[in-house]
């Protein structure tokens, strides 16, 4: 039976790629993107609004809860996927309360409202690998939580709330904690699209701390597939890590980006000071989600970075002067 999917945080690049994946593979009745602002221009929205079976609505989860609930009650989505969050741990040290306001308090209020809606079958929360902190091995879902930024702490708070309402009130939720993702349409403050932008515009990419930090990266299309599999047959009340088998240093990511751009590494970047609270390694053990629903990442570096370069070249005139720093918005 076809289902209606609602994607909160649907105006962001990962929400858009999740919508594309569900439209292509889930045979949905409808996919509804919901975000705090109107969709960005085509280089970032990728013309998702032109797809049959998709619609987008601007509703702010923190400041327009009544309007959001009115929309959800009208559409009655069987599956809600939540990407909505104030992101970017590096800037969360200032105005930290804004991160808790959205990532914890607003979502807890929404969840309490959803408990009374009999049309909801599955709520899928997109968490973060940052809540494990820096690690020296691939960590499972049982790893002690060690958030190292206000952003990560705010995400932990909501995850813990979800686990409690699942256990004691039977709220039908599953949490996916993905690795870092990248994709065409991603905003330019993230390292991979910023590297592509820098290479195509002749700018220098700042390589914080020489790029020694290691993170686990996957294409957002792989996250979309994880969401689809969990929505179709994933158990309620569980947490699943989702990421590649091995981490990659930021330096190697930039080296790979330079190769995809066909320019020298030294031409692409310059070494700068490290960022406050920068964890040295994120590394996930994704055995549980593989055993539960058969998920593994499929998009390799060569394929993913080729897509990024193609995207950058296609929209170069549009993104040339686009901001490359993160802006905390209401």
PDB file of C-alpha atoms in Angstrom:
ATOM      1  CA  UNK A   1       0.000   0.000   0.000  1.00  0.00           C
ATOM      2  CA  UNK A   2       1.401   3.382  -0.976  1.00  0.00           C
ATOM      3  CA  UNK A   3       2.257   5.678   1.900  1.00  0.00           C
ATOM      4  CA  UNK A   4       2.549   9.408   2.334  1.00  0.00           C
ATOM      5  CA  UNK A   5       5.939  10.550   3.608  1.00  0.00           C
ATOM      6  CA  UNK A   6       6.530  13.892   5.325  1.00  0.00           C
ATOM      7  CA  UNK A   7      10.127  15.090   5.551  1.00  0.00           C
ATOM      8  CA  UNK A   8      10.770  17.739   8.201  1.00  0.00           C
ATOM      9  CA  UNK A   9      13.855  19.740   7.367  1.00  0.00           C
ATOM     10  CA  UNK A  10      12.866  18.986   3.802  1.00  0.00           C
ATOM     11  CA  UNK A  11      14.431  22.145   2.409  1.00  0.00           C
ATOM     12  CA  UNK A  12      17.941  21.007   3.277  1.00  0.00           C
ATOM     13  CA  UNK A  13      20.106  19.054   0.862  1.00  0.00           C
ATOM     14  CA  UNK A  14      19.804  15.736   2.704  1.00  0.00           C
ATOM     15  CA  UNK A  15      16.032  16.079   2.980  1.00  0.00           C
ATOM     16  CA  UNK A  16      15.847  16.834  -0.736  1.00  0.00           C
ATOM     17  CA  UNK A  17      17.934  13.781  -1.639  1.00  0.00           C
ATOM     18  CA  UNK A  18      15.810  11.632   0.684  1.00  0.00           C
ATOM     19  CA  UNK A  19      12.733  12.892  -1.169  1.00  0.00           C
ATOM     20  CA  UNK A  20      14.286  12.021  -4.536  1.00  0.00           C
ATOM     21  CA  UNK A  21      15.123   8.532  -3.298  1.00  0.00           C
ATOM     22  CA  UNK A  22      11.644   7.892  -1.891  1.00  0.00           C
ATOM     23  CA  UNK A  23       9.999   9.172  -5.080  1.00  0.00           C
ATOM     24  CA  UNK A  24      12.190   6.859  -7.150  1.00  0.00           C
ATOM     25  CA  UNK A  25      12.029   3.724  -4.999  1.00  0.00           C
ATOM     26  CA  UNK A  26       9.210   3.758  -2.424  1.00  0.00           C
ATOM     27  CA  UNK A  27       6.194   4.079  -4.757  1.00  0.00           C
ATOM     28  CA  UNK A  28       4.772   6.698  -2.388  1.00  0.00           C
ATOM     29  CA  UNK A  29       1.315   8.188  -2.455  1.00  0.00           C
ATOM     30  CA  UNK A  30       3.038  11.528  -1.925  1.00  0.00           C
ATOM     31  CA  UNK A  31       6.259  12.982  -0.510  1.00  0.00           C
ATOM     32  CA  UNK A  32       5.811  16.243   1.378  1.00  0.00           C
ATOM     33  CA  UNK A  33       8.848  18.390   2.096  1.00  0.00           C
ATOM     34  CA  UNK A  34       8.449  20.739   5.053  1.00  0.00           C
ATOM     35  CA  UNK A  35      11.051  23.361   5.951  1.00  0.00           C
ATOM     36  CA  UNK A  36      11.345  26.601   7.842  1.00  0.00           C
ATOM     37  CA  UNK A  37      11.891  28.689   4.683  1.00  0.00           C
ATOM     38  CA  UNK A  38      10.891  28.592   1.015  1.00  0.00           C
ATOM     39  CA  UNK A  39      13.042  26.327  -1.114  1.00  0.00           C
ATOM     40  CA  UNK A  40      16.402  27.728  -2.172  1.00  0.00           C
ATOM     41  CA  UNK A  41      17.234  28.380  -5.846  1.00  0.00           C
ATOM     42  CA  UNK A  42      17.660  25.447  -8.226  1.00  0.00           C
ATOM     43  CA  UNK A  43      21.384  24.845  -7.563  1.00  0.00           C
ATOM     44  CA  UNK A  44      20.379  23.815  -4.036  1.00  0.00           C
ATOM     45  CA  UNK A  45      16.787  22.589  -4.462  1.00  0.00           C
ATOM     46  CA  UNK A  46      17.737  20.624  -7.609  1.00  0.00           C
ATOM     47  CA  UNK A  47      14.261  21.364  -8.989  1.00  0.00           C
ATOM     48  CA  UNK A  48      12.699  18.844  -6.595  1.00  0.00           C
ATOM     49  CA  UNK A  49       9.447  20.830  -6.740  1.00  0.00           C
ATOM     50  CA  UNK A  50       9.109  19.813 -10.384  1.00  0.00           C
ATOM     51  CA  UNK A  51       8.766  16.136  -9.541  1.00  0.00           C
ATOM     52  CA  UNK A  52       5.362  14.470  -9.741  1.00  0.00           C
ATOM     53  CA  UNK A  53       4.158  13.315  -6.346  1.00  0.00           C
ATOM     54  CA  UNK A  54       6.131  15.965  -4.453  1.00  0.00           C
ATOM     55  CA  UNK A  55       5.050  19.147  -2.756  1.00  0.00           C
ATOM     56  CA  UNK A  56       6.789  21.577  -0.431  1.00  0.00           C
ATOM     57  CA  UNK A  57       5.457  23.718   2.417  1.00  0.00           C
ATOM     58  CA  UNK A  58       7.234  26.332   4.538  1.00  0.00           C
ATOM     59  CA  UNK A  59       6.368  25.690   8.197  1.00  0.00           C
ATOM     60  CA  UNK A  60       8.708  26.541  11.080  1.00  0.00           C
ATOM     61  CA  UNK A  61       8.905  23.750  13.654  1.00  0.00           C
ATOM     62  CA  UNK A  62       9.833  26.197  16.430  1.00  0.00           C
ATOM     63  CA  UNK A  63       7.676  29.232  15.667  1.00  0.00           C
ATOM     64  CA  UNK A  64       4.768  27.835  13.609  1.00  0.00           C
ATOM     65  CA  UNK A  65       3.826  24.639  15.407  1.00  0.00           C
ATOM     66  CA  UNK A  66       0.089  25.208  14.970  1.00  0.00           C
ATOM     67  CA  UNK A  67       0.467  25.639  11.206  1.00  0.00           C
ATOM     68  CA  UNK A  68       2.731  22.592  11.025  1.00  0.00           C
ATOM     69  CA  UNK A  69       0.242  20.424  12.908  1.00  0.00           C
ATOM     70  CA  UNK A  70      -2.616  21.724  10.749  1.00  0.00           C
ATOM     71  CA  UNK A  71      -0.702  20.602   7.646  1.00  0.00           C
ATOM     72  CA  UNK A  72       0.171  17.203   9.113  1.00  0.00           C
ATOM     73  CA  UNK A  73      -3.419  16.597  10.220  1.00  0.00           C
ATOM     74  CA  UNK A  74      -4.604  17.427   6.715  1.00  0.00           C
ATOM     75  CA  UNK A  75      -2.092  15.162   4.935  1.00  0.00           C
ATOM     76  CA  UNK A  76      -1.946  12.373   7.556  1.00  0.00           C
ATOM     77  CA  UNK A  77       1.494  11.012   6.578  1.00  0.00           C
ATOM     78  CA  UNK A  78       2.061   7.441   7.686  1.00  0.00           C
ATOM     79  CA  UNK A  79       5.812   8.104   7.859  1.00  0.00           C
ATOM     80  CA  UNK A  80       7.519  11.240   9.172  1.00  0.00           C
ATOM     81  CA  UNK A  81      11.259  11.642   8.669  1.00  0.00           C
ATOM     82  CA  UNK A  82      12.880  14.357  10.757  1.00  0.00           C
ATOM     83  CA  UNK A  83      15.970  16.177   9.544  1.00  0.00           C
ATOM     84  CA  UNK A  84      14.880  19.474  11.137  1.00  0.00           C
ATOM     85  CA  UNK A  85      17.690  20.827  13.304  1.00  0.00           C
ATOM     86  CA  UNK A  86      20.009  23.700  13.903  1.00  0.00           C
ATOM     87  CA  UNK A  87      23.209  22.122  12.614  1.00  0.00           C
ATOM     88  CA  UNK A  88      26.946  22.829  12.494  1.00  0.00           C
ATOM     89  CA  UNK A  89      28.628  21.966  15.781  1.00  0.00           C
ATOM     90  CA  UNK A  90      31.534  24.362  15.265  1.00  0.00           C
ATOM     91  CA  UNK A  91      29.316  27.450  15.595  1.00  0.00           C
ATOM     92  CA  UNK A  92      27.044  26.119  18.362  1.00  0.00           C
ATOM     93  CA  UNK A  93      29.200  27.551  21.152  1.00  0.00           C
ATOM     94  CA  UNK A  94      27.559  30.927  20.604  1.00  0.00           C
ATOM     95  CA  UNK A  95      23.791  31.200  21.102  1.00  0.00           C
ATOM     96  CA  UNK A  96      23.772  27.575  22.278  1.00  0.00           C
ATOM     97  CA  UNK A  97      20.199  27.937  23.507  1.00  0.00           C
ATOM     98  CA  UNK A  98      19.050  28.268  19.892  1.00  0.00           C
ATOM     99  CA  UNK A  99      20.235  24.723  19.226  1.00  0.00           C
ATOM    100  CA  UNK A 100      18.330  23.338  22.222  1.00  0.00           C
ATOM    101  CA  UNK A 101      15.258  25.411  21.313  1.00  0.00           C
ATOM    102  CA  UNK A 102      14.952  23.642  17.954  1.00  0.00           C
ATOM    103  CA  UNK A 103      16.790  20.337  18.310  1.00  0.00           C
ATOM    104  CA  UNK A 104      15.334  19.415  21.702  1.00  0.00           C
ATOM    105  CA  UNK A 105      12.395  21.508  22.877  1.00  0.00           C
ATOM    106  CA  UNK A 106      10.460  22.113  19.648  1.00  0.00           C
ATOM    107  CA  UNK A 107      10.831  18.489  18.572  1.00  0.00           C
ATOM    108  CA  UNK A 108       9.757  17.212  21.990  1.00  0.00           C
ATOM    109  CA  UNK A 109       6.635  19.364  21.726  1.00  0.00           C
ATOM    110  CA  UNK A 110       5.944  18.017  18.241  1.00  0.00           C
ATOM    111  CA  UNK A 111       6.423  14.443  19.418  1.00  0.00           C
ATOM    112  CA  UNK A 112       3.978  14.904  22.274  1.00  0.00           C
ATOM    113  CA  UNK A 113       1.402  16.184  19.789  1.00  0.00           C
ATOM    114  CA  UNK A 114       2.045  13.270  17.419  1.00  0.00           C
ATOM    115  CA  UNK A 115       1.361  10.726  20.152  1.00  0.00           C
ATOM    116  CA  UNK A 116      -2.355  11.429  19.777  1.00  0.00           C
ATOM    117  CA  UNK A 117      -2.392  11.023  15.968  1.00  0.00           C
ATOM    118  CA  UNK A 118      -3.566   7.553  14.967  1.00  0.00           C
ATOM    119  CA  UNK A 119      -2.489   8.071  11.341  1.00  0.00           C
ATOM    120  CA  UNK A 120       1.218   8.017  12.210  1.00  0.00           C
ATOM    121  CA  UNK A 121       2.866   4.627  11.702  1.00  0.00           C
ATOM    122  CA  UNK A 122       6.565   5.461  11.905  1.00  0.00           C
ATOM    123  CA  UNK A 123       8.641   8.453  13.011  1.00  0.00           C
ATOM    124  CA  UNK A 124      12.264   8.310  11.830  1.00  0.00           C
ATOM    125  CA  UNK A 125      14.678  10.667  13.559  1.00  0.00           C
ATOM    126  CA  UNK A 126      17.939  11.545  11.826  1.00  0.00           C
ATOM    127  CA  UNK A 127      20.489  11.844  14.608  1.00  0.00           C
ATOM    128  CA  UNK A 128      24.226  12.449  14.400  1.00  0.00           C
ATOM    129  CA  UNK A 129      27.443  10.505  14.853  1.00  0.00           C
ATOM    130  CA  UNK A 130      28.879  13.541  16.661  1.00  0.00           C
ATOM    131  CA  UNK A 131      27.210  12.472  19.910  1.00  0.00           C
ATOM    132  CA  UNK A 132      29.773   9.669  20.269  1.00  0.00           C
ATOM    133  CA  UNK A 133      32.594  12.208  20.312  1.00  0.00           C
ATOM    134  CA  UNK A 134      36.081  11.356  19.104  1.00  0.00           C
ATOM    135  CA  UNK A 135      36.729   7.600  19.005  1.00  0.00           C
ATOM    136  CA  UNK A 136      39.640   5.243  18.348  1.00  0.00           C
ATOM    137  CA  UNK A 137      37.601   2.431  16.772  1.00  0.00           C
ATOM    138  CA  UNK A 138      34.339   1.795  14.965  1.00  0.00           C
ATOM    139  CA  UNK A 139      31.634   2.274  17.606  1.00  0.00           C
ATOM    140  CA  UNK A 140      28.295   0.520  17.919  1.00  0.00           C
ATOM    141  CA  UNK A 141      25.010   1.982  19.064  1.00  0.00           C
ATOM    142  CA  UNK A 142      25.884   0.923  22.642  1.00  0.00           C
ATOM    143  CA  UNK A 143      28.883   3.270  22.805  1.00  0.00           C
ATOM    144  CA  UNK A 144      28.644   5.725  25.735  1.00  0.00           C
ATOM    145  CA  UNK A 145      27.460   9.146  24.645  1.00  0.00           C
ATOM    146  CA  UNK A 146      30.188  11.826  24.726  1.00  0.00           C
ATOM    147  CA  UNK A 147      28.944  14.978  22.973  1.00  0.00           C
ATOM    148  CA  UNK A 148      31.672  17.578  22.490  1.00  0.00           C
ATOM    149  CA  UNK A 149      29.602  20.546  21.304  1.00  0.00           C
ATOM    150  CA  UNK A 150      26.307  22.174  22.298  1.00  0.00           C
ATOM    151  CA  UNK A 151      24.918  20.995  18.946  1.00  0.00           C
ATOM    152  CA  UNK A 152      25.704  17.352  19.715  1.00  0.00           C
ATOM    153  CA  UNK A 153      24.349  17.724  23.262  1.00  0.00           C
ATOM    154  CA  UNK A 154      21.069  19.132  21.931  1.00  0.00           C
ATOM    155  CA  UNK A 155      20.718  16.167  19.568  1.00  0.00           C
ATOM    156  CA  UNK A 156      21.461  13.734  22.410  1.00  0.00           C
ATOM    157  CA  UNK A 157      18.724  15.275  24.540  1.00  0.00           C
ATOM    158  CA  UNK A 158      16.038  14.611  21.943  1.00  0.00           C
ATOM    159  CA  UNK A 159      17.299  11.099  21.201  1.00  0.00           C
ATOM    160  CA  UNK A 160      17.063  10.250  24.898  1.00  0.00           C
ATOM    161  CA  UNK A 161      13.541  11.676  25.020  1.00  0.00           C
ATOM    162  CA  UNK A 162      12.519   9.579  22.019  1.00  0.00           C
ATOM    163  CA  UNK A 163      13.907   6.431  23.608  1.00  0.00           C
ATOM    164  CA  UNK A 164      11.893   7.079  26.768  1.00  0.00           C
ATOM    165  CA  UNK A 165       8.568   7.711  24.991  1.00  0.00           C
ATOM    166  CA  UNK A 166       9.179   4.683  22.794  1.00  0.00           C
ATOM    167  CA  UNK A 167       9.822   2.424  25.765  1.00  0.00           C
ATOM    168  CA  UNK A 168       7.071   3.618  28.067  1.00  0.00           C
ATOM    169  CA  UNK A 169       4.448   5.163  25.737  1.00  0.00           C
ATOM    170  CA  UNK A 170       5.032   2.993  22.628  1.00  0.00           C
ATOM    171  CA  UNK A 171       5.727   5.926  20.327  1.00  0.00           C
ATOM    172  CA  UNK A 172       6.590   4.303  16.958  1.00  0.00           C
ATOM    173  CA  UNK A 173      10.036   5.714  16.327  1.00  0.00           C
ATOM    174  CA  UNK A 174      13.428   4.654  14.986  1.00  0.00           C
ATOM    175  CA  UNK A 175      16.639   6.693  15.173  1.00  0.00           C
ATOM    176  CA  UNK A 176      19.253   6.658  12.407  1.00  0.00           C
ATOM    177  CA  UNK A 177      22.645   8.086  13.358  1.00  0.00           C
ATOM    178  CA  UNK A 178      24.396   8.677  10.030  1.00  0.00           C
ATOM    179  CA  UNK A 179      27.958   9.568   9.290  1.00  0.00           C
ATOM    180  CA  UNK A 180      28.752  12.863   7.598  1.00  0.00           C
ATOM    181  CA  UNK A 181      26.986  13.090   4.253  1.00  0.00           C
ATOM    182  CA  UNK A 182      27.684  15.004   1.073  1.00  0.00           C
ATOM    183  CA  UNK A 183      25.696  15.543  -2.115  1.00  0.00           C
ATOM    184  CA  UNK A 184      25.006  17.908  -5.002  1.00  0.00           C
ATOM    185  CA  UNK A 185      23.062  20.892  -3.713  1.00  0.00           C
ATOM    186  CA  UNK A 186      24.803  20.939  -0.334  1.00  0.00           C
ATOM    187  CA  UNK A 187      25.512  24.428   0.991  1.00  0.00           C
ATOM    188  CA  UNK A 188      29.014  25.723   0.479  1.00  0.00           C
ATOM    189  CA  UNK A 189      30.137  25.910   4.117  1.00  0.00           C
ATOM    190  CA  UNK A 190      30.580  22.104   4.089  1.00  0.00           C
ATOM    191  CA  UNK A 191      34.020  20.872   3.130  1.00  0.00           C
ATOM    192  CA  UNK A 192      33.238  18.885  -0.026  1.00  0.00           C
ATOM    193  CA  UNK A 193      31.000  21.388  -1.860  1.00  0.00           C
ATOM    194  CA  UNK A 194      33.313  24.159  -0.644  1.00  0.00           C
ATOM    195  CA  UNK A 195      36.297  22.310  -2.123  1.00  0.00           C
ATOM    196  CA  UNK A 196      34.491  21.929  -5.450  1.00  0.00           C
ATOM    197  CA  UNK A 197      33.485  25.597  -5.403  1.00  0.00           C
ATOM    198  CA  UNK A 198      37.039  26.691  -4.530  1.00  0.00           C
ATOM    199  CA  UNK A 199      38.569  24.596  -7.279  1.00  0.00           C
ATOM    200  CA  UNK A 200      36.169  25.889  -9.913  1.00  0.00           C
ATOM    201  CA  UNK A 201      36.481  29.550  -8.894  1.00  0.00           C
ATOM    202  CA  UNK A 202      40.231  29.619  -8.261  1.00  0.00           C
ATOM    203  CA  UNK A 203      39.852  30.216  -4.521  1.00  0.00           C
ATOM    204  CA  UNK A 204      41.827  28.610  -1.686  1.00  0.00           C
ATOM    205  CA  UNK A 205      40.033  26.149   0.592  1.00  0.00           C
ATOM    206  CA  UNK A 206      41.027  26.638   4.266  1.00  0.00           C
ATOM    207  CA  UNK A 207      42.227  23.250   5.527  1.00  0.00           C
ATOM    208  CA  UNK A 208      41.641  23.430   9.282  1.00  0.00           C
ATOM    209  CA  UNK A 209      44.451  21.852  11.283  1.00  0.00           C
ATOM    210  CA  UNK A 210      46.009  20.499   8.114  1.00  0.00           C
ATOM    211  CA  UNK A 211      43.047  18.182   7.599  1.00  0.00           C
ATOM    212  CA  UNK A 212      44.218  15.618  10.146  1.00  0.00           C
ATOM    213  CA  UNK A 213      40.742  15.064  11.604  1.00  0.00           C
ATOM    214  CA  UNK A 214      39.061  11.900  10.344  1.00  0.00           C
ATOM    215  CA  UNK A 215      35.370  11.622   9.559  1.00  0.00           C
ATOM    216  CA  UNK A 216      33.183   9.038   7.899  1.00  0.00           C
ATOM    217  CA  UNK A 217      31.514  10.211   4.701  1.00  0.00           C
ATOM    218  CA  UNK A 218      28.735   8.817   2.550  1.00  0.00           C
ATOM    219  CA  UNK A 219      26.589  10.173  -0.259  1.00  0.00           C
ATOM    220  CA  UNK A 220      23.166  11.447   0.820  1.00  0.00           C
ATOM    221  CA  UNK A 221      21.597   8.975  -1.619  1.00  0.00           C
ATOM    222  CA  UNK A 222      22.838   6.173   0.631  1.00  0.00           C
ATOM    223  CA  UNK A 223      21.155   7.847   3.599  1.00  0.00           C
ATOM    224  CA  UNK A 224      17.955   8.069   1.556  1.00  0.00           C
ATOM    225  CA  UNK A 225      18.155   4.325   0.983  1.00  0.00           C
ATOM    226  CA  UNK A 226      18.656   3.703   4.711  1.00  0.00           C
ATOM    227  CA  UNK A 227      15.542   5.770   5.429  1.00  0.00           C
ATOM    228  CA  UNK A 228      13.532   3.825   2.859  1.00  0.00           C
ATOM    229  CA  UNK A 229      14.613   0.442   4.248  1.00  0.00           C
ATOM    230  CA  UNK A 230      13.924   1.468   7.847  1.00  0.00           C
ATOM    231  CA  UNK A 231      10.514   2.863   6.860  1.00  0.00           C
ATOM    232  CA  UNK A 232       9.629  -0.347   5.026  1.00  0.00           C
ATOM    233  CA  UNK A 233      10.790  -2.950   7.531  1.00  0.00           C
ATOM    234  CA  UNK A 234      12.834  -1.415  10.317  1.00  0.00           C
ATOM    235  CA  UNK A 235      11.879  -2.210  13.919  1.00  0.00           C
ATOM    236  CA  UNK A 236      10.499   0.460  16.226  1.00  0.00           C
ATOM    237  CA  UNK A 237      12.351   1.564  19.336  1.00  0.00           C
ATOM    238  CA  UNK A 238      15.843   1.018  17.937  1.00  0.00           C
ATOM    239  CA  UNK A 239      18.887   3.130  17.117  1.00  0.00           C
ATOM    240  CA  UNK A 240      20.935   2.352  14.001  1.00  0.00           C
ATOM    241  CA  UNK A 241      24.306   3.726  12.974  1.00  0.00           C
ATOM    242  CA  UNK A 242      24.710   4.213   9.223  1.00  0.00           C
ATOM    243  CA  UNK A 243      28.060   4.927   7.646  1.00  0.00           C
ATOM    244  CA  UNK A 244      31.009   3.528   5.678  1.00  0.00           C
ATOM    245  CA  UNK A 245      33.368   0.919   7.081  1.00  0.00           C
ATOM    246  CA  UNK A 246      36.328   3.269   7.490  1.00  0.00           C
ATOM    247  CA  UNK A 247      36.886   6.958   8.225  1.00  0.00           C
ATOM    248  CA  UNK A 248      38.705   9.317   5.888  1.00  0.00           C
ATOM    249  CA  UNK A 249      40.927  12.226   6.888  1.00  0.00           C
ATOM    250  CA  UNK A 250      39.800  15.657   5.772  1.00  0.00           C
ATOM    251  CA  UNK A 251      43.120  15.955   3.966  1.00  0.00           C
ATOM    252  CA  UNK A 252      42.338  12.820   1.950  1.00  0.00           C
ATOM    253  CA  UNK A 253      38.859  14.143   1.179  1.00  0.00           C
ATOM    254  CA  UNK A 254      40.416  17.323  -0.216  1.00  0.00           C
ATOM    255  CA  UNK A 255      43.031  15.309  -2.121  1.00  0.00           C
ATOM    256  CA  UNK A 256      40.255  13.245  -3.688  1.00  0.00           C
ATOM    257  CA  UNK A 257      38.344  16.426  -4.513  1.00  0.00           C
ATOM    258  CA  UNK A 258      41.423  17.908  -6.192  1.00  0.00           C
ATOM    259  CA  UNK A 259      41.823  14.737  -8.237  1.00  0.00           C
ATOM    260  CA  UNK A 260      38.161  14.864  -9.295  1.00  0.00           C
ATOM    261  CA  UNK A 261      38.692  18.504 -10.309  1.00  0.00           C
ATOM    262  CA  UNK A 262      41.929  17.581 -12.097  1.00  0.00           C
ATOM    263  CA  UNK A 263      43.980  20.218 -10.264  1.00  0.00           C
ATOM    264  CA  UNK A 264      46.979  19.927  -7.889  1.00  0.00           C
ATOM    265  CA  UNK A 265      46.185  19.509  -4.198  1.00  0.00           C
ATOM    266  CA  UNK A 266      48.468  22.443  -3.298  1.00  0.00           C
ATOM    267  CA  UNK A 267      46.526  24.689  -5.672  1.00  0.00           C
ATOM    268  CA  UNK A 268      43.241  23.880  -3.955  1.00  0.00           C
ATOM    269  CA  UNK A 269      43.914  24.528  -0.258  1.00  0.00           C
ATOM    270  CA  UNK A 270      45.865  26.333   2.449  1.00  0.00           C
ATOM    271  CA  UNK A 271      46.435  25.117   6.016  1.00  0.00           C
ATOM    272  CA  UNK A 272      44.713  27.099   8.808  1.00  0.00           C
ATOM    273  CA  UNK A 273      44.241  26.709  12.573  1.00  0.00           C
ATOM    274  CA  UNK A 274      41.996  23.938  13.862  1.00  0.00           C
ATOM    275  CA  UNK A 275      38.409  24.638  14.920  1.00  0.00           C
ATOM    276  CA  UNK A 276      37.214  24.770  18.534  1.00  0.00           C
ATOM    277  CA  UNK A 277      35.865  21.412  19.692  1.00  0.00           C
ATOM    278  CA  UNK A 278      36.935  19.610  16.527  1.00  0.00           C
ATOM    279  CA  UNK A 279      36.806  15.865  17.207  1.00  0.00           C
ATOM    280  CA  UNK A 280      39.748  13.917  15.819  1.00  0.00           C
ATOM    281  CA  UNK A 281      37.800  10.924  14.489  1.00  0.00           C
ATOM    282  CA  UNK A 282      34.196   9.853  13.804  1.00  0.00           C
ATOM    283  CA  UNK A 283      33.865   6.155  13.025  1.00  0.00           C
ATOM    284  CA  UNK A 284      30.692   4.062  13.046  1.00  0.00           C
ATOM    285  CA  UNK A 285      30.040   0.332  13.191  1.00  0.00           C
ATOM    286  CA  UNK A 286      26.973  -0.160  10.974  1.00  0.00           C
ATOM    287  CA  UNK A 287      26.595  -3.908  11.481  1.00  0.00           C
ATOM    288  CA  UNK A 288      23.207  -3.556  13.184  1.00  0.00           C
ATOM    289  CA  UNK A 289      21.453  -1.820  10.282  1.00  0.00           C
ATOM    290  CA  UNK A 290      22.993  -4.288   7.828  1.00  0.00           C
ATOM    291  CA  UNK A 291      21.651  -7.206   9.862  1.00  0.00           C
ATOM    292  CA  UNK A 292      18.236  -5.590  10.367  1.00  0.00           C
ATOM    293  CA  UNK A 293      17.401  -4.361   6.863  1.00  0.00           C
ATOM    294  CA  UNK A 294      20.360  -5.238   4.633  1.00  0.00           C
ATOM    295  CA  UNK A 295      21.730  -1.704   4.308  1.00  0.00           C
ATOM    296  CA  UNK A 296      25.277  -0.872   3.263  1.00  0.00           C
ATOM    297  CA  UNK A 297      26.576   2.258   1.503  1.00  0.00           C
ATOM    298  CA  UNK A 298      26.810   1.836  -2.268  1.00  0.00           C
ATOM    299  CA  UNK A 299      28.065   5.132  -3.722  1.00  0.00           C
ATOM    300  CA  UNK A 300      31.883   5.140  -3.833  1.00  0.00           C
ATOM    301  CA  UNK A 301      34.134   8.192  -3.757  1.00  0.00           C
ATOM    302  CA  UNK A 302      34.762   8.288  -7.504  1.00  0.00           C
ATOM    303  CA  UNK A 303      31.057   8.250  -8.355  1.00  0.00           C
ATOM    304  CA  UNK A 304      30.089  10.695  -5.634  1.00  0.00           C
ATOM    305  CA  UNK A 305      32.793  13.267  -6.346  1.00  0.00           C
ATOM    306  CA  UNK A 306      32.174  13.063 -10.084  1.00  0.00           C
ATOM    307  CA  UNK A 307      28.566  14.055  -9.333  1.00  0.00           C
ATOM    308  CA  UNK A 308      29.797  16.938  -7.179  1.00  0.00           C
ATOM    309  CA  UNK A 309      32.068  18.274  -9.927  1.00  0.00           C
ATOM    310  CA  UNK A 310      29.303  17.931 -12.521  1.00  0.00           C
ATOM    311  CA  UNK A 311      26.928  19.831 -10.214  1.00  0.00           C
ATOM    312  CA  UNK A 312      29.491  22.560  -9.572  1.00  0.00           C
ATOM    313  CA  UNK A 313      30.191  23.076 -13.271  1.00  0.00           C
ATOM    314  CA  UNK A 314      26.508  23.089 -14.180  1.00  0.00           C
ATOM    315  CA  UNK A 315      25.612  25.753 -11.634  1.00  0.00           C
ATOM    316  CA  UNK A 316      28.909  27.633 -11.431  1.00  0.00           C
ATOM    317  CA  UNK A 317      27.451  30.975 -12.490  1.00  0.00           C
ATOM    318  CA  UNK A 318      24.784  30.637  -9.784  1.00  0.00           C
ATOM    319  CA  UNK A 319      27.023  29.531  -6.916  1.00  0.00           C
ATOM    320  CA  UNK A 320      30.116  31.615  -7.711  1.00  0.00           C
ATOM    321  CA  UNK A 321      29.130  34.383  -5.262  1.00  0.00           C
ATOM    322  CA  UNK A 322      27.084  32.256  -2.856  1.00  0.00           C
ATOM    323  CA  UNK A 323      28.096  32.553   0.845  1.00  0.00           C
ATOM    324  CA  UNK A 324      30.618  29.954   2.013  1.00  0.00           C
ATOM    325  CA  UNK A 325      30.218  30.510   5.771  1.00  0.00           C
ATOM    326  CA  UNK A 326      27.490  29.066   7.978  1.00  0.00           C
ATOM    327  CA  UNK A 327      24.769  31.474   9.101  1.00  0.00           C
ATOM    328  CA  UNK A 328      22.636  30.667  12.144  1.00  0.00           C
ATOM    329  CA  UNK A 329      19.068  31.497  11.188  1.00  0.00           C
ATOM    330  CA  UNK A 330      15.871  31.674  13.199  1.00  0.00           C
TER     331      UNK A 330
END
